[in-house]
Structure formats: C-alpha cells, structure tokens
Amino acid sequence: KVWASVHPPSEATVEWRENGRKWHGGQAWVTKEDGLGVLDPLTNAVSILTELLGPNIGVEESTLRVPKNWGSPVAGWAILLCKGKVDCRVSMLFDWTAVSEEEIWTIKFRDKEGGTMELRDGGAQMYVNGRQVTEKTTEEDILRPEYEGLYDQLVDLLRRRESYVSMAPLQIINTIMENSKVQNTDDYPLFG
C-alpha cells in the first residue's frame, strides 16, 4: 500500500488463473447462474486492487466465457479504469480452466516512471522493480493460513464491537457480471 501511494500506478495487469476442479470441485453452487463461477476467486484480486488503488474503479469493458452446462462464467477478461492521483488502466485475465502447473495469481503495477511492483501468489509475495521484498517464500510460509490477517482484524473488530465492510470489490464484480459480453463455450465439467 505504501508503494502504491508513493508511486501511483498508471497501469496494472491482473492474471488470475486457477484449476477450478482442484479448488472448487464438488461445489455445484459455483456453476449456477447466481454462483459467480470464476468471479468468486477473482473477488480476491479485486479486493487487493480497491485496497491499493481506492474504490473509484469503473469497468470499461468485459467479456465472460460461459459453458453451455453452466449459468456462470468459467473465464473472461476485463478492462478497468481507476480514477485517483493518477488514472490507472487495469487489464484483467481470469480463467478457471488452468491445470495446476499453470496456476497464477499475480497483479503487476507500473508507475509513470517505469517503476514496478508485483504481487504474486495472491498477494503473499511482493517484488519491487524485480527484487523480492517479502521475507519468506510461499513454500516457507505454507503453514500460515491464507486469511490470518483477516482473522486478526476480525478479532480486533469484535473486541472493539465494531464492523468493517468494503462493498467496492463486490460492486465491481457485480458490474462485470451484469454488463459483460457473453461468449458461450462447450460444456465444462467442474467435477471431472
């Protein structure tokens, strides 16, 4: 967050590809019309974007690929525009049909001077100008739960009897869901 405030990004790319069968196999609800499909895990990337760039992010255009046997998308792409200190164009590619070796959860930011910040492994690893600045590799940190920071925040909010909700990520996902061009594709078995 500090990097993004000191070096306001002018462009970003999100590549969020995972094996839907591996992470959501047996969960038929995600394939239903109101189940979000690939947009369910994409909410994580959009949450990171709104945290770093602010909530003023609009969807310029988007396309969703929906299998004939699903009511929700299995893949797609979107172009977002963030209005802030510097306007930032965000290109997003998201896909649930990746095999495990192809899985990637990466967000790359570039400022006007060419400086870069990259978040890998869903935000667990940070690189600035190509140099890793996180202390542990993902493999060394494997026992730490993915949502540990969120649980710490939840405990703190409960102690203070407060709540915190950011609707911005869900509003962006909803706009993508409602306004995208839809490309119908062949059946895709989530459980196979």
PDB file of C-alpha atoms in Angstrom:
ATOM      1  CA  LYS A   1       0.000   0.000   0.000  1.00  0.00           C
ATOM      2  CA  VAL A   2       2.918   2.326   0.749  1.00  0.00           C
ATOM      3  CA  TRP A   3       4.469   1.674  -2.677  1.00  0.00           C
ATOM      4  CA  ALA A   4       1.187   2.496  -4.449  1.00  0.00           C
ATOM      5  CA  SER A   5       0.776   5.751  -2.510  1.00  0.00           C
ATOM      6  CA  VAL A   6       4.355   6.909  -3.208  1.00  0.00           C
ATOM      7  CA  HIS A   7       4.372   5.643  -6.806  1.00  0.00           C
ATOM      8  CA  PRO A   8       0.767   5.943  -8.043  1.00  0.00           C
ATOM      9  CA  PRO A   9       0.354   3.245 -10.709  1.00  0.00           C
ATOM     10  CA  SER A  10      -0.675   4.312 -14.194  1.00  0.00           C
ATOM     11  CA  GLU A  11      -1.260   0.746 -15.362  1.00  0.00           C
ATOM     12  CA  ALA A  12      -1.813  -2.677 -13.870  1.00  0.00           C
ATOM     13  CA  THR A  13      -2.371  -6.208 -15.079  1.00  0.00           C
ATOM     14  CA  VAL A  14      -4.139  -8.977 -13.229  1.00  0.00           C
ATOM     15  CA  GLU A  15      -3.645 -12.605 -14.182  1.00  0.00           C
ATOM     16  CA  TRP A  16      -5.794 -14.893 -12.032  1.00  0.00           C
ATOM     17  CA  ARG A  17      -5.790 -18.437 -13.416  1.00  0.00           C
ATOM     18  CA  GLU A  18      -6.509 -21.473 -11.319  1.00  0.00           C
ATOM     19  CA  ASN A  19      -7.676 -25.035 -11.568  1.00  0.00           C
ATOM     20  CA  GLY A  20     -11.368 -24.763 -10.675  1.00  0.00           C
ATOM     21  CA  ARG A  21     -11.609 -28.530 -10.345  1.00  0.00           C
ATOM     22  CA  LYS A  22      -8.846 -28.528  -7.733  1.00  0.00           C
ATOM     23  CA  TRP A  23     -10.111 -25.612  -5.625  1.00  0.00           C
ATOM     24  CA  HIS A  24     -13.884 -25.880  -6.116  1.00  0.00           C
ATOM     25  CA  GLY A  25     -14.509 -29.482  -7.192  1.00  0.00           C
ATOM     26  CA  GLY A  26     -17.781 -30.794  -5.781  1.00  0.00           C
ATOM     27  CA  GLN A  27     -19.158 -27.275  -5.240  1.00  0.00           C
ATOM     28  CA  ALA A  28     -22.014 -27.240  -7.749  1.00  0.00           C
ATOM     29  CA  TRP A  29     -23.283 -23.858  -6.491  1.00  0.00           C
ATOM     30  CA  VAL A  30     -20.450 -22.011  -8.278  1.00  0.00           C
ATOM     31  CA  THR A  31     -21.710 -23.170 -11.676  1.00  0.00           C
ATOM     32  CA  LYS A  32     -25.247 -21.866 -11.116  1.00  0.00           C
ATOM     33  CA  GLU A  33     -26.440 -18.538 -12.520  1.00  0.00           C
ATOM     34  CA  ASP A  34     -26.053 -16.772  -9.167  1.00  0.00           C
ATOM     35  CA  GLY A  35     -22.948 -18.756  -8.170  1.00  0.00           C
ATOM     36  CA  LEU A  36     -20.398 -16.305  -9.684  1.00  0.00           C
ATOM     37  CA  GLY A  37     -18.190 -19.028 -11.207  1.00  0.00           C
ATOM     38  CA  VAL A  38     -14.660 -17.740 -11.816  1.00  0.00           C
ATOM     39  CA  LEU A  39     -15.699 -14.344 -10.427  1.00  0.00           C
ATOM     40  CA  ASP A  40     -15.796 -15.888  -6.936  1.00  0.00           C
ATOM     41  CA  PRO A  41     -11.983 -16.184  -6.606  1.00  0.00           C
ATOM     42  CA  LEU A  42     -11.490 -13.051  -8.735  1.00  0.00           C
ATOM     43  CA  THR A  43     -13.050 -11.121  -5.834  1.00  0.00           C
ATOM     44  CA  ASN A  44      -9.709 -11.609  -4.043  1.00  0.00           C
ATOM     45  CA  ALA A  45      -7.812  -9.779  -6.813  1.00  0.00           C
ATOM     46  CA  VAL A  46     -10.407  -7.001  -6.984  1.00  0.00           C
ATOM     47  CA  SER A  47     -10.200  -6.594  -3.191  1.00  0.00           C
ATOM     48  CA  ILE A  48      -6.443  -6.065  -3.482  1.00  0.00           C
ATOM     49  CA  LEU A  49      -6.981  -3.529  -6.293  1.00  0.00           C
ATOM     50  CA  THR A  50      -9.511  -1.488  -4.316  1.00  0.00           C
ATOM     51  CA  GLU A  51      -7.278  -1.567  -1.242  1.00  0.00           C
ATOM     52  CA  LEU A  52      -4.272  -0.257  -3.186  1.00  0.00           C
ATOM     53  CA  LEU A  53      -5.943   1.994  -5.779  1.00  0.00           C
ATOM     54  CA  GLY A  54      -9.067   3.098  -3.930  1.00  0.00           C
ATOM     55  CA  PRO A  55     -12.732   2.386  -4.568  1.00  0.00           C
ATOM     56  CA  ASN A  56     -13.158   4.658  -7.637  1.00  0.00           C
ATOM     57  CA  ILE A  57     -12.739   1.872 -10.158  1.00  0.00           C
ATOM     58  CA  GLY A  58     -15.059   1.527 -13.125  1.00  0.00           C
ATOM     59  CA  VAL A  59     -15.472  -1.300 -15.595  1.00  0.00           C
ATOM     60  CA  GLU A  60     -14.702  -0.104 -19.136  1.00  0.00           C
ATOM     61  CA  GLU A  61     -15.419  -3.394 -20.911  1.00  0.00           C
ATOM     62  CA  SER A  62     -15.514  -7.089 -20.151  1.00  0.00           C
ATOM     63  CA  THR A  63     -16.237 -10.451 -21.704  1.00  0.00           C
ATOM     64  CA  LEU A  64     -17.218 -13.661 -19.922  1.00  0.00           C
ATOM     65  CA  ARG A  65     -16.966 -17.208 -21.246  1.00  0.00           C
ATOM     66  CA  VAL A  66     -19.907 -19.296 -20.030  1.00  0.00           C
ATOM     67  CA  PRO A  67     -20.009 -23.052 -20.716  1.00  0.00           C
ATOM     68  CA  LYS A  68     -23.292 -24.426 -22.078  1.00  0.00           C
ATOM     69  CA  ASN A  69     -23.736 -26.516 -18.917  1.00  0.00           C
ATOM     70  CA  TRP A  70     -23.147 -23.582 -16.542  1.00  0.00           C
ATOM     71  CA  GLY A  71     -25.077 -20.481 -15.577  1.00  0.00           C
ATOM     72  CA  SER A  72     -21.926 -18.597 -14.531  1.00  0.00           C
ATOM     73  CA  PRO A  73     -18.570 -17.824 -16.183  1.00  0.00           C
ATOM     74  CA  VAL A  74     -15.570 -20.149 -16.320  1.00  0.00           C
ATOM     75  CA  ALA A  75     -13.205 -17.497 -17.746  1.00  0.00           C
ATOM     76  CA  GLY A  76     -13.059 -13.960 -19.083  1.00  0.00           C
ATOM     77  CA  TRP A  77     -11.251 -10.667 -19.274  1.00  0.00           C
ATOM     78  CA  ALA A  78     -11.962  -7.083 -18.257  1.00  0.00           C
ATOM     79  CA  ILE A  79     -10.558  -3.575 -18.588  1.00  0.00           C
ATOM     80  CA  LEU A  80     -10.997  -1.371 -15.522  1.00  0.00           C
ATOM     81  CA  LEU A  81     -10.209   2.311 -15.053  1.00  0.00           C
ATOM     82  CA  CYS A  82      -9.270   3.723 -11.662  1.00  0.00           C
ATOM     83  CA  LYS A  83      -9.642   7.447 -11.039  1.00  0.00           C
ATOM     84  CA  GLY A  84      -7.191   8.638  -8.392  1.00  0.00           C
ATOM     85  CA  LYS A  85      -3.974  10.660  -8.069  1.00  0.00           C
ATOM     86  CA  VAL A  86      -3.140   9.171 -11.454  1.00  0.00           C
ATOM     87  CA  ASP A  87      -5.620   7.405 -13.703  1.00  0.00           C
ATOM     88  CA  CYS A  88      -4.754   3.713 -13.784  1.00  0.00           C
ATOM     89  CA  ARG A  89      -5.848   1.321 -16.530  1.00  0.00           C
ATOM     90  CA  VAL A  90      -6.185  -2.271 -15.295  1.00  0.00           C
ATOM     91  CA  SER A  91      -6.230  -5.257 -17.685  1.00  0.00           C
ATOM     92  CA  MET A  92      -7.591  -8.442 -16.145  1.00  0.00           C
ATOM     93  CA  LEU A  93      -7.467 -12.045 -17.359  1.00  0.00           C
ATOM     94  CA  PHE A  94      -9.191 -14.703 -15.278  1.00  0.00           C
ATOM     95  CA  ASP A  95      -9.594 -18.393 -16.046  1.00  0.00           C
ATOM     96  CA  TRP A  96     -10.761 -21.451 -14.123  1.00  0.00           C
ATOM     97  CA  THR A  97      -9.678 -23.994 -16.725  1.00  0.00           C
ATOM     98  CA  ALA A  98      -5.957 -23.868 -15.931  1.00  0.00           C
ATOM     99  CA  VAL A  99      -4.202 -27.072 -14.947  1.00  0.00           C
ATOM    100  CA  SER A 100      -2.278 -26.959 -11.671  1.00  0.00           C
ATOM    101  CA  GLU A 101       1.086 -26.215 -13.346  1.00  0.00           C
ATOM    102  CA  GLU A 102      -0.456 -23.112 -14.995  1.00  0.00           C
ATOM    103  CA  GLU A 103      -1.980 -21.623 -11.844  1.00  0.00           C
ATOM    104  CA  ILE A 104      -1.087 -17.994 -11.284  1.00  0.00           C
ATOM    105  CA  TRP A 105      -2.441 -15.267  -9.015  1.00  0.00           C
ATOM    106  CA  THR A 106      -0.463 -12.159  -9.954  1.00  0.00           C
ATOM    107  CA  ILE A 107      -1.064  -8.409 -10.031  1.00  0.00           C
ATOM    108  CA  LYS A 108       1.577  -6.175 -11.654  1.00  0.00           C
ATOM    109  CA  PHE A 109       1.632  -2.390 -11.238  1.00  0.00           C
ATOM    110  CA  ARG A 110       3.691   0.135 -13.221  1.00  0.00           C
ATOM    111  CA  ASP A 111       4.063   3.838 -12.430  1.00  0.00           C
ATOM    112  CA  LYS A 112       4.646   6.629 -14.985  1.00  0.00           C
ATOM    113  CA  GLU A 113       8.422   6.495 -14.404  1.00  0.00           C
ATOM    114  CA  GLY A 114       8.531   2.776 -15.214  1.00  0.00           C
ATOM    115  CA  GLY A 115       8.844   1.540 -11.635  1.00  0.00           C
ATOM    116  CA  THR A 116       7.097  -1.750 -10.918  1.00  0.00           C
ATOM    117  CA  MET A 117       5.518  -3.563  -8.034  1.00  0.00           C
ATOM    118  CA  GLU A 118       4.315  -7.128  -8.452  1.00  0.00           C
ATOM    119  CA  LEU A 119       2.181  -9.171  -6.080  1.00  0.00           C
ATOM    120  CA  ARG A 120       2.443 -12.920  -6.634  1.00  0.00           C
ATOM    121  CA  ASP A 121       0.706 -15.923  -5.125  1.00  0.00           C
ATOM    122  CA  GLY A 122      -2.463 -13.945  -4.410  1.00  0.00           C
ATOM    123  CA  GLY A 123      -0.567 -11.143  -2.679  1.00  0.00           C
ATOM    124  CA  ALA A 124       1.675 -13.337  -0.499  1.00  0.00           C
ATOM    125  CA  GLN A 125       4.849 -12.283  -2.337  1.00  0.00           C
ATOM    126  CA  MET A 126       5.884  -8.727  -3.244  1.00  0.00           C
ATOM    127  CA  TYR A 127       8.515  -7.675  -5.779  1.00  0.00           C
ATOM    128  CA  VAL A 128       9.593  -4.056  -6.369  1.00  0.00           C
ATOM    129  CA  ASN A 129      11.459  -3.363  -9.614  1.00  0.00           C
ATOM    130  CA  GLY A 130      12.052  -7.106  -9.967  1.00  0.00           C
ATOM    131  CA  ARG A 131      13.529  -7.574  -6.467  1.00  0.00           C
ATOM    132  CA  GLN A 132      11.691  -9.685  -3.901  1.00  0.00           C
ATOM    133  CA  VAL A 133      10.946  -7.645  -0.785  1.00  0.00           C
ATOM    134  CA  THR A 134       8.949 -10.215   1.203  1.00  0.00           C
ATOM    135  CA  GLU A 135      10.924 -12.073   3.854  1.00  0.00           C
ATOM    136  CA  LYS A 136       9.605 -15.594   3.317  1.00  0.00           C
ATOM    137  CA  THR A 137       8.929 -17.542   0.175  1.00  0.00           C
ATOM    138  CA  THR A 138       5.481 -19.043  -0.236  1.00  0.00           C
ATOM    139  CA  GLU A 139       6.888 -22.533   0.375  1.00  0.00           C
ATOM    140  CA  GLU A 140       8.389 -21.466   3.737  1.00  0.00           C
ATOM    141  CA  ASP A 141       5.103 -19.854   4.753  1.00  0.00           C
ATOM    142  CA  ILE A 142       2.888 -22.804   3.757  1.00  0.00           C
ATOM    143  CA  LEU A 143       1.576 -23.446   7.281  1.00  0.00           C
ATOM    144  CA  ARG A 144       0.370 -19.869   7.765  1.00  0.00           C
ATOM    145  CA  PRO A 145      -3.331 -19.677   6.897  1.00  0.00           C
ATOM    146  CA  GLU A 146      -4.123 -17.537   3.867  1.00  0.00           C
ATOM    147  CA  TYR A 147      -6.576 -15.403   5.787  1.00  0.00           C
ATOM    148  CA  GLU A 148      -4.591 -14.994   9.036  1.00  0.00           C
ATOM    149  CA  GLY A 149      -4.505 -11.199   8.720  1.00  0.00           C
ATOM    150  CA  LEU A 150      -8.245 -11.094   8.120  1.00  0.00           C
ATOM    151  CA  TYR A 151      -8.888 -13.199  11.204  1.00  0.00           C
ATOM    152  CA  ASP A 152      -6.679 -10.899  13.290  1.00  0.00           C
ATOM    153  CA  GLN A 153      -8.669  -7.913  12.016  1.00  0.00           C
ATOM    154  CA  LEU A 154     -11.956  -9.691  12.772  1.00  0.00           C
ATOM    155  CA  VAL A 155     -10.878 -10.424  16.356  1.00  0.00           C
ATOM    156  CA  ASP A 156      -9.862  -6.777  16.812  1.00  0.00           C
ATOM    157  CA  LEU A 157     -13.214  -5.554  15.442  1.00  0.00           C
ATOM    158  CA  LEU A 158     -15.109  -7.927  17.741  1.00  0.00           C
ATOM    159  CA  ARG A 159     -13.141  -6.709  20.767  1.00  0.00           C
ATOM    160  CA  ARG A 160     -13.998  -3.110  19.853  1.00  0.00           C
ATOM    161  CA  ARG A 161     -17.605  -4.068  18.968  1.00  0.00           C
ATOM    162  CA  GLU A 162     -17.210  -2.528  15.516  1.00  0.00           C
ATOM    163  CA  SER A 163     -17.662  -3.720  11.955  1.00  0.00           C
ATOM    164  CA  TYR A 164     -15.994  -3.043   8.629  1.00  0.00           C
ATOM    165  CA  VAL A 165     -17.344  -3.792   5.188  1.00  0.00           C
ATOM    166  CA  SER A 166     -15.996  -2.644   1.846  1.00  0.00           C
ATOM    167  CA  MET A 167     -18.634  -3.053  -0.839  1.00  0.00           C
ATOM    168  CA  ALA A 168     -16.380  -1.761  -3.653  1.00  0.00           C
ATOM    169  CA  PRO A 169     -14.978  -5.183  -4.700  1.00  0.00           C
ATOM    170  CA  LEU A 170     -18.444  -6.763  -4.863  1.00  0.00           C
ATOM    171  CA  GLN A 171     -19.832  -3.777  -6.779  1.00  0.00           C
ATOM    172  CA  ILE A 172     -17.086  -4.189  -9.397  1.00  0.00           C
ATOM    173  CA  ILE A 173     -17.717  -7.954  -9.640  1.00  0.00           C
ATOM    174  CA  ASN A 174     -21.459  -7.260  -9.962  1.00  0.00           C
ATOM    175  CA  THR A 175     -20.835  -4.761 -12.791  1.00  0.00           C
ATOM    176  CA  ILE A 176     -18.691  -7.326 -14.610  1.00  0.00           C
ATOM    177  CA  MET A 177     -21.383  -9.986 -14.122  1.00  0.00           C
ATOM    178  CA  GLU A 178     -24.239  -7.770 -15.325  1.00  0.00           C
ATOM    179  CA  ASN A 179     -22.606  -5.827 -18.185  1.00  0.00           C
ATOM    180  CA  SER A 180     -20.199  -8.240 -19.869  1.00  0.00           C
ATOM    181  CA  LYS A 181     -20.422  -9.568 -23.371  1.00  0.00           C
ATOM    182  CA  VAL A 182     -21.048 -13.296 -23.061  1.00  0.00           C
ATOM    183  CA  GLN A 183     -19.343 -15.949 -25.168  1.00  0.00           C
ATOM    184  CA  ASN A 184     -20.952 -19.364 -24.883  1.00  0.00           C
ATOM    185  CA  THR A 185     -18.484 -22.243 -24.881  1.00  0.00           C
ATOM    186  CA  ASP A 186     -18.608 -26.019 -24.911  1.00  0.00           C
ATOM    187  CA  ASP A 187     -19.613 -27.847 -21.745  1.00  0.00           C
ATOM    188  CA  TYR A 188     -17.020 -27.765 -18.989  1.00  0.00           C
ATOM    189  CA  PRO A 189     -17.275 -30.423 -16.277  1.00  0.00           C
ATOM    190  CA  LEU A 190     -16.160 -28.991 -12.946  1.00  0.00           C
ATOM    191  CA  PHE A 191     -16.228 -32.440 -11.397  1.00  0.00           C
ATOM    192  CA  GLY A 192     -14.139 -34.484 -13.759  1.00  0.00           C
TER     193      GLY A 192
END
